[in-house]
Coordinates of C-alpha atoms and ligand atoms in Angstrom, one line a residue:
M32 CA -171.5 57.4 -26.4
I33 CA -167.8 58.1 -26.2
K34 CA -166.6 61.5 -27.3
I35 CA -163.3 61.4 -29.1
I36 CA -160.8 64.0 -27.8
S37 CA -161.4 67.0 -30.0
L38 CA -158.5 68.9 -31.4
S39 CA -160.8 71.5 -32.6
N40 CA -161.1 72.6 -29.0
F41 CA -159.3 75.9 -28.8
I42 CA -157.8 75.3 -25.4
D43 CA -156.4 71.9 -26.6
I44 CA -154.6 73.6 -29.4
L45 CA -153.2 76.2 -27.2
L46 CA -151.9 73.6 -24.7
L47 CA -150.5 71.4 -27.4
L48 CA -148.7 74.5 -28.7
L49 CA -147.2 75.1 -25.3
L50 CA -146.2 71.5 -25.0
F51 CA -144.4 71.7 -28.3
I52 CA -142.6 74.8 -27.1
I53 CA -141.5 73.2 -23.9
Q54 CA -140.2 70.1 -25.7
N55 CA -138.2 72.3 -27.9
V56 CA -136.7 74.2 -25.0
N57 CA -135.5 70.8 -23.6
A58 CA -134.2 69.8 -27.1
E59 CA -131.6 72.5 -26.8
Y60 CA -129.6 70.0 -24.7
E61 CA -127.8 67.9 -27.2
T62 CA -126.4 64.6 -26.2
C63 CA -122.7 64.1 -26.2
N64 CA -120.0 61.7 -25.2
D65 CA -116.8 62.2 -23.3
G66 CA -114.8 60.1 -25.7
N67 CA -114.6 57.2 -23.2
G68 CA -118.1 56.0 -23.7
N69 CA -119.7 58.1 -21.0
E70 CA -122.9 59.8 -22.2
G71 CA -123.7 63.3 -21.3
L72 CA -125.6 66.4 -22.2
C73 CA -124.2 69.7 -23.7
L74 CA -124.7 72.2 -20.9
N75 CA -123.0 75.3 -19.8
T76 CA -120.4 74.7 -17.1
N77 CA -122.4 76.4 -14.4
T78 CA -125.5 74.3 -15.0
C79 CA -123.3 71.3 -15.1
N80 CA -121.8 72.2 -11.7
I81 CA -125.2 72.7 -10.2
K82 CA -126.2 69.2 -11.4
K83 CA -122.9 67.9 -9.9
G84 CA -121.7 66.7 -13.3
N85 CA -118.2 67.0 -14.9
S86 CA -117.7 69.3 -17.8
I87 CA -115.6 67.8 -20.6
S88 CA -114.1 70.2 -23.2
G89 CA -114.1 69.7 -26.9
Q90 CA -117.2 67.4 -27.2
C91 CA -120.0 69.9 -27.9
P92 CA -120.5 72.3 -30.8
N93 CA -120.6 75.4 -28.7
D94 CA -117.6 75.0 -26.3
S95 CA -116.8 78.6 -27.1
E96 CA -119.9 79.7 -25.3
D97 CA -119.0 77.6 -22.3
I98 CA -121.3 74.8 -23.5
K99 CA -119.4 71.6 -22.6
C100 CA -120.2 67.9 -22.4
C101 CA -121.6 67.4 -18.9
I102 CA -121.1 63.8 -17.9
N103 CA -122.1 61.8 -14.8
I104 CA -125.5 63.3 -14.6
L105 CA -127.5 60.9 -16.6
S106 CA -126.5 57.5 -15.3
K107 CA -125.8 58.7 -11.8
S108 CA -127.8 59.5 -8.8
T109 CA -130.6 61.9 -9.4
T110 CA -130.1 62.9 -5.8
P111 CA -127.9 66.0 -5.7
F112 CA -125.0 65.9 -3.3
E113 CA -122.2 67.9 -2.0
K114 CA -118.7 66.5 -1.7
G115 CA -116.7 66.8 1.5
M116 CA -114.0 65.2 3.6
D117 CA -113.4 64.4 7.2
V118 CA -110.2 65.1 8.9
A119 CA -108.3 64.3 12.1
V120 CA -104.7 64.7 13.2
Y121 CA -103.7 61.8 10.8
Q122 CA -104.1 64.3 7.9
K123 CA -101.0 66.2 9.2
D124 CA -100.3 69.6 7.7
I125 CA -103.1 70.6 5.4
D126 CA -102.6 73.2 2.7
W127 CA -106.0 74.8 2.7
D128 CA -105.3 77.1 -0.3
K129 CA -104.6 74.0 -2.4
I130 CA -107.8 72.4 -1.2
K131 CA -109.7 75.5 -2.3
K132 CA -107.9 75.8 -5.7
N133 CA -107.6 72.2 -6.7
S134 CA -110.4 70.2 -5.2
D135 CA -114.2 70.1 -5.3
I136 CA -114.5 69.8 -1.5
E137 CA -117.4 71.8 -0.2
F138 CA -117.5 70.7 3.4
V139 CA -115.3 69.3 6.1
I140 CA -116.3 67.3 9.2
M141 CA -113.5 67.6 11.7
R142 CA -112.6 65.5 14.8
A143 CA -112.8 67.7 17.8
T144 CA -112.3 65.3 20.6
L145 CA -111.5 61.7 21.4
A146 CA -110.4 59.3 24.1
Y147 CA -108.1 56.3 23.6
S148 CA -110.2 54.0 25.8
E149 CA -113.3 54.0 28.0
T150 CA -111.2 54.6 31.1
T151 CA -108.8 57.3 29.8
E152 CA -109.2 61.0 29.7
C153 CA -110.8 63.0 26.9
L154 CA -108.5 64.8 24.6
V155 CA -108.8 67.5 22.0
D156 CA -107.6 66.5 18.5
E157 CA -104.2 68.1 18.2
K158 CA -105.1 69.6 14.8
F159 CA -108.6 70.6 15.6
E160 CA -108.0 74.3 16.2
E161 CA -105.7 74.6 13.2
Y162 CA -108.1 72.8 10.9
Y163 CA -111.0 74.9 12.1
Q164 CA -109.1 78.1 11.3
G165 CA -107.9 76.7 7.9
A166 CA -111.4 75.5 6.8
T167 CA -112.9 78.8 7.9
T168 CA -110.3 80.8 5.8
I169 CA -111.4 79.1 2.6
N170 CA -115.1 79.1 3.6
L171 CA -115.8 75.4 3.8
K172 CA -119.0 74.4 5.5
K173 CA -118.0 72.7 8.8
G174 CA -119.2 69.9 11.0
A175 CA -117.6 68.3 14.0
Y176 CA -117.4 64.9 15.6
F177 CA -116.2 63.2 18.7
Y178 CA -114.8 59.6 18.9
T179 CA -116.2 57.8 21.9
H180 CA -115.5 54.5 23.5
A181 CA -118.5 54.9 25.9
T182 CA -120.5 51.8 26.8
S183 CA -122.4 53.6 29.6
K184 CA -124.5 56.7 29.9
E185 CA -122.1 58.1 32.5
R186 CA -119.1 57.9 30.1
M187 CA -121.2 59.2 27.2
K188 CA -122.1 62.2 29.3
M189 CA -118.4 62.9 30.1
D190 CA -117.4 62.6 26.4
V191 CA -120.4 64.8 25.3
E192 CA -119.5 67.5 27.9
Y193 CA -115.9 67.6 26.9
F194 CA -116.8 67.8 23.2
L195 CA -119.3 70.6 23.8
Q196 CA -116.8 72.6 25.8
T197 CA -114.4 72.2 22.9
V198 CA -116.7 73.3 20.1
N199 CA -118.3 76.0 22.2
N200 CA -117.9 79.5 20.5
K201 CA -117.2 78.0 17.2
L202 CA -119.5 78.0 14.2
F203 CA -120.6 74.7 12.6
Q204 CA -123.2 74.6 9.8
Y205 CA -123.2 70.8 9.8
P206 CA -124.2 68.4 12.6
Y207 CA -122.3 67.4 15.6
F208 CA -121.7 63.7 15.1
I209 CA -121.2 61.0 17.7
D210 CA -118.7 58.5 16.3
V211 CA -119.4 55.0 17.7
E212 CA -117.5 52.1 16.2
T213 CA -115.8 50.1 19.0
E214 CA -116.0 46.4 19.9
G215 CA -117.2 47.3 23.3
Q216 CA -120.2 49.2 21.9
K217 CA -120.9 46.4 19.5
N218 CA -121.2 44.0 22.4
M219 CA -123.5 46.2 24.5
G220 CA -126.7 44.8 23.0
K221 CA -128.9 46.7 20.5
K222 CA -131.2 48.4 23.0
E223 CA -128.5 49.6 25.4
F224 CA -126.3 50.8 22.6
T225 CA -129.2 52.7 21.0
D226 CA -130.3 54.1 24.4
M227 CA -126.8 55.4 25.0
V228 CA -126.5 57.1 21.6
I229 CA -130.0 58.7 22.0
Y230 CA -129.0 59.9 25.5
G231 CA -125.8 61.5 24.1
A232 CA -127.8 63.1 21.2
E233 CA -130.3 64.5 23.6
L234 CA -127.7 66.0 25.9
I235 CA -126.2 67.8 22.9
K236 CA -129.6 68.9 21.7
E237 CA -130.6 70.3 25.1
S238 CA -127.5 72.2 25.6
T239 CA -126.9 73.6 22.1
N240 CA -130.0 72.9 19.9
H241 CA -127.5 71.9 17.2
T242 CA -128.4 69.1 14.8
V243 CA -127.0 65.8 15.9
G244 CA -125.8 62.9 13.8
I245 CA -124.2 59.5 14.4
Y246 CA -121.3 58.0 12.5
T247 CA -120.8 54.3 12.2
S248 CA -120.6 51.5 9.6
L249 CA -123.6 50.1 7.8
D250 CA -123.0 46.8 9.7
Y251 CA -123.4 48.5 13.0
Y252 CA -126.6 50.3 11.9
K253 CA -128.1 47.0 10.7
N254 CA -126.9 44.6 13.3
Y255 CA -126.0 46.4 16.5
L256 CA -128.3 49.4 16.7
E257 CA -132.0 50.0 16.6
E258 CA -131.7 52.3 13.6
S259 CA -135.3 53.3 13.3
R260 CA -135.3 54.7 16.9
L261 CA -132.3 56.9 16.0
L262 CA -134.0 58.2 12.9
D263 CA -137.2 58.8 14.9
K264 CA -135.2 61.1 17.1
G265 CA -134.1 63.1 14.1
I266 CA -130.5 62.0 14.4
K267 CA -128.7 62.3 11.1
K268 CA -127.2 59.2 9.7
W269 CA -123.6 59.3 8.5
F270 CA -122.5 55.8 7.3
A271 CA -119.2 54.4 6.1
Q272 CA -119.3 52.1 3.1
Y273 CA -116.1 51.7 1.1
G274 CA -116.7 49.0 -1.5
N275 CA -113.4 48.4 -3.2
Y276 CA -112.0 51.7 -1.8
D277 CA -112.9 53.3 -5.2
F278 CA -116.7 53.7 -4.8
D279 CA -117.7 56.5 -7.1
P280 CA -120.6 58.5 -5.7
N281 CA -121.4 59.6 -9.3
K282 CA -122.1 56.0 -10.1
H283 CA -123.6 54.8 -6.9
D284 CA -126.6 56.5 -5.3
L285 CA -126.7 55.4 -1.7
S286 CA -129.0 58.2 -0.7
D287 CA -131.7 55.9 0.6
L288 CA -129.2 54.7 3.2
G289 CA -128.6 58.1 4.9
E290 CA -127.7 61.7 4.5
Y291 CA -123.9 61.4 4.8
W292 CA -121.9 58.7 3.1
Q293 CA -118.2 58.2 3.7
Y294 CA -117.3 56.4 0.5
T295 CA -113.5 56.0 0.9
N296 CA -110.8 56.3 3.5
L297 CA -108.0 56.1 0.9
S298 CA -108.4 59.1 -1.3
R299 CA -105.6 61.5 -2.1
I300 CA -106.2 65.2 -2.4
D301 CA -103.7 67.9 -3.4
G302 CA -102.9 69.7 -0.2
I303 CA -103.1 66.8 2.1
P304 CA -99.9 64.7 2.7
S305 CA -101.8 61.5 3.7
E306 CA -104.8 59.5 2.6
V307 CA -108.1 61.1 3.4
D308 CA -111.7 60.1 3.9
L309 CA -114.2 61.4 1.4
N310 CA -117.9 61.9 1.9
V311 CA -121.0 63.0 0.2
H312 CA -123.9 64.8 1.7
Y313 CA -127.2 64.1 0.0
I314 CA -128.8 67.5 0.0
N315 CA -132.4 66.5 -0.7
K316 CA -132.5 64.0 2.1
C317 CA -133.7 67.0 4.0
N318 CA -137.3 67.5 3.6
C319 CA -137.5 71.2 3.4
E320 CA -141.3 71.3 3.3
N321 CA -141.6 69.5 6.5
G322 CA -140.0 71.5 9.2
N323 CA -136.3 71.2 8.2
E324 CA -136.1 74.7 6.8
N325 CA -134.3 75.9 10.0
D326 CA -131.8 73.2 9.9
K327 CA -128.7 74.8 8.4
S328 CA -127.2 71.5 7.3
C329 CA -130.2 71.1 5.0
N330 CA -129.5 74.2 2.8
C331 CA -133.2 74.6 2.3
N332 CA -132.8 78.2 1.0
D333 CA -130.3 77.2 -1.6
S334 CA -131.9 77.4 -5.0
N335 CA -129.3 74.9 -6.3
N336 CA -131.3 72.3 -4.4
S337 CA -133.9 72.1 -7.1
N338 CA -133.8 68.7 -8.7
A339 CA -131.9 68.1 -11.9
F340 CA -134.5 67.7 -14.6
T341 CA -138.0 69.1 -14.1
V342 CA -139.0 69.2 -17.7
I343 CA -140.6 65.8 -17.9
P344 CA -143.0 66.3 -15.0
T345 CA -144.0 69.6 -16.7
I346 CA -144.9 67.8 -19.9
N347 CA -146.8 65.2 -17.9
S348 CA -148.8 67.8 -16.1
F349 CA -149.7 69.4 -19.5
I350 CA -150.9 66.1 -20.8
L351 CA -152.9 65.6 -17.6
L352 CA -154.4 69.1 -18.0
I353 CA -155.4 68.4 -21.6
I354 CA -157.1 65.1 -20.5
L355 CA -158.8 66.9 -17.6
I356 CA -160.2 69.6 -19.8
N357 CA -161.5 67.1 -22.2
I358 CA -163.2 65.2 -19.4
I359 CA -164.8 68.4 -18.2
N360 CA -165.8 69.1 -21.8
Y361 CA -167.3 65.6 -22.1
L362 CA -169.3 65.9 -18.9
N363 CA -170.8 69.2 -20.0
Ligands
LIG69 C1 -124.3 77.7 -30.9 O1 -123.9 79.0 -31.1 C2 -124.6 79.7 -32.2 C3 -124.1 81.1 -32.4 O2 -123.0 81.4 -31.6 C4 -126.1 79.7 -31.9 O3 -126.8 80.3 -33.0 C5 -126.6 78.3 -31.7 O4 -127.9 78.3 -31.3 C6 -125.8 77.6 -30.6 N1 -126.2 76.2 -30.5 C7 -126.4 75.6 -29.4 C8 -126.7 74.1 -29.5 O5 -126.4 76.1 -28.3
LIG70 C1 -109.3 52.1 5.6 O1 -110.3 51.3 6.0 C2 -110.0 49.9 6.1 C3 -111.2 49.1 6.4 O2 -111.9 49.6 7.5 C4 -108.9 49.7 7.1 O3 -108.5 48.4 7.2 C5 -107.7 50.6 6.8 O4 -106.7 50.5 7.8 C6 -108.1 52.0 6.6 N1 -107.0 52.8 6.1 C7 -106.8 54.1 6.5 C8 -105.6 54.7 5.9 O5 -107.5 54.7 7.2
LIG71 C1 -133.9 75.1 18.0 O1 -133.7 74.9 16.6 C2 -135.0 74.9 15.9 C3 -134.6 74.6 14.5 O2 -133.6 73.7 14.3 C4 -135.7 76.2 16.1 O3 -137.0 76.1 15.4 C5 -135.9 76.4 17.6 O4 -136.5 77.7 17.7 C6 -134.6 76.4 18.3 N1 -134.9 76.5 19.8 C7 -134.1 77.2 20.6 C8 -134.5 77.2 22.0 O5 -133.2 77.9 20.2

């Protein structure tokens, strides 16, 4: 005998009432359009910022109460990200106040050290100190990298030591990245190349306990490195992938490829006299429940990390609860 789900059940009615209320809370978000065919939701500017969308004025009834059309949150990545840039001496004289006022840059990864070949001396990036001070003044989150030609553990050690000596006594919230992208490294063979990077990462880890990352192209990760071994070691992945130089991280979610994506090297930002590399950091790549909560680069204590729309799972769990209660009812 099959018992039909009974609406006369008091708890059912209560839950359905709650479900109705929740749906109506969600319904306060009207849909809108930015005038160019991009769909959005009417949200207040702050909520829109948290969801990493763009607020467009004049498209929602309540603009006056700071309710604006928030676009790029529906079609885009559901993975929240922060926007940042990476800089080296090629960016020349940066006007940090302009960056703060006129851009949405939240973090900067700066080149600390480099060498021009495997046999030449290590150097500090001429602008490193200046950029560090500038970024600190406007409270950007900072990471650092060193560019290495190393094709041996000996040279890797030398480059790591010089880098650590340079960043020592400075504060970085984001990882220390090992930048490997030379022809010589490409020709090392997957295993040797990977061994060398892991060796460098472990030297850094032993000496500083700082989170370590690697920077290279997707091609190198796929064809010249044993990527899974790097990830097993907890080395953060920063990858370059430019598309047609205008890849828009609002429209392309590449979060399954790594935590840090350098999506263009040809961007212009007010305050920088040259082209500049832009990046996103996918915040939720960090699994805050599984031991990453001490990793400052993961922002695990940042409440803005909560995912964009949680209403739908809530409704689902209500429906599940109703079904469950009916099953229990039936079994009784
Ligand atoms: C718009 O504002 C009015 C009053 O200022 C308010 O009653 C109404 O609920 C608001 N509508 C939306 C969609 O927020
Ligand atoms: C940008 O990247 C492309 C492809 O790697 C390269 O050919 C070009 O020289 C780069 N331009 C700048 C300004 O870095
Ligand atoms: C190293 O960092 C981890 C978190 O990233 C922390 O749990 C651990 O205590 C640190 N170890 C030392 C020796 O500082």
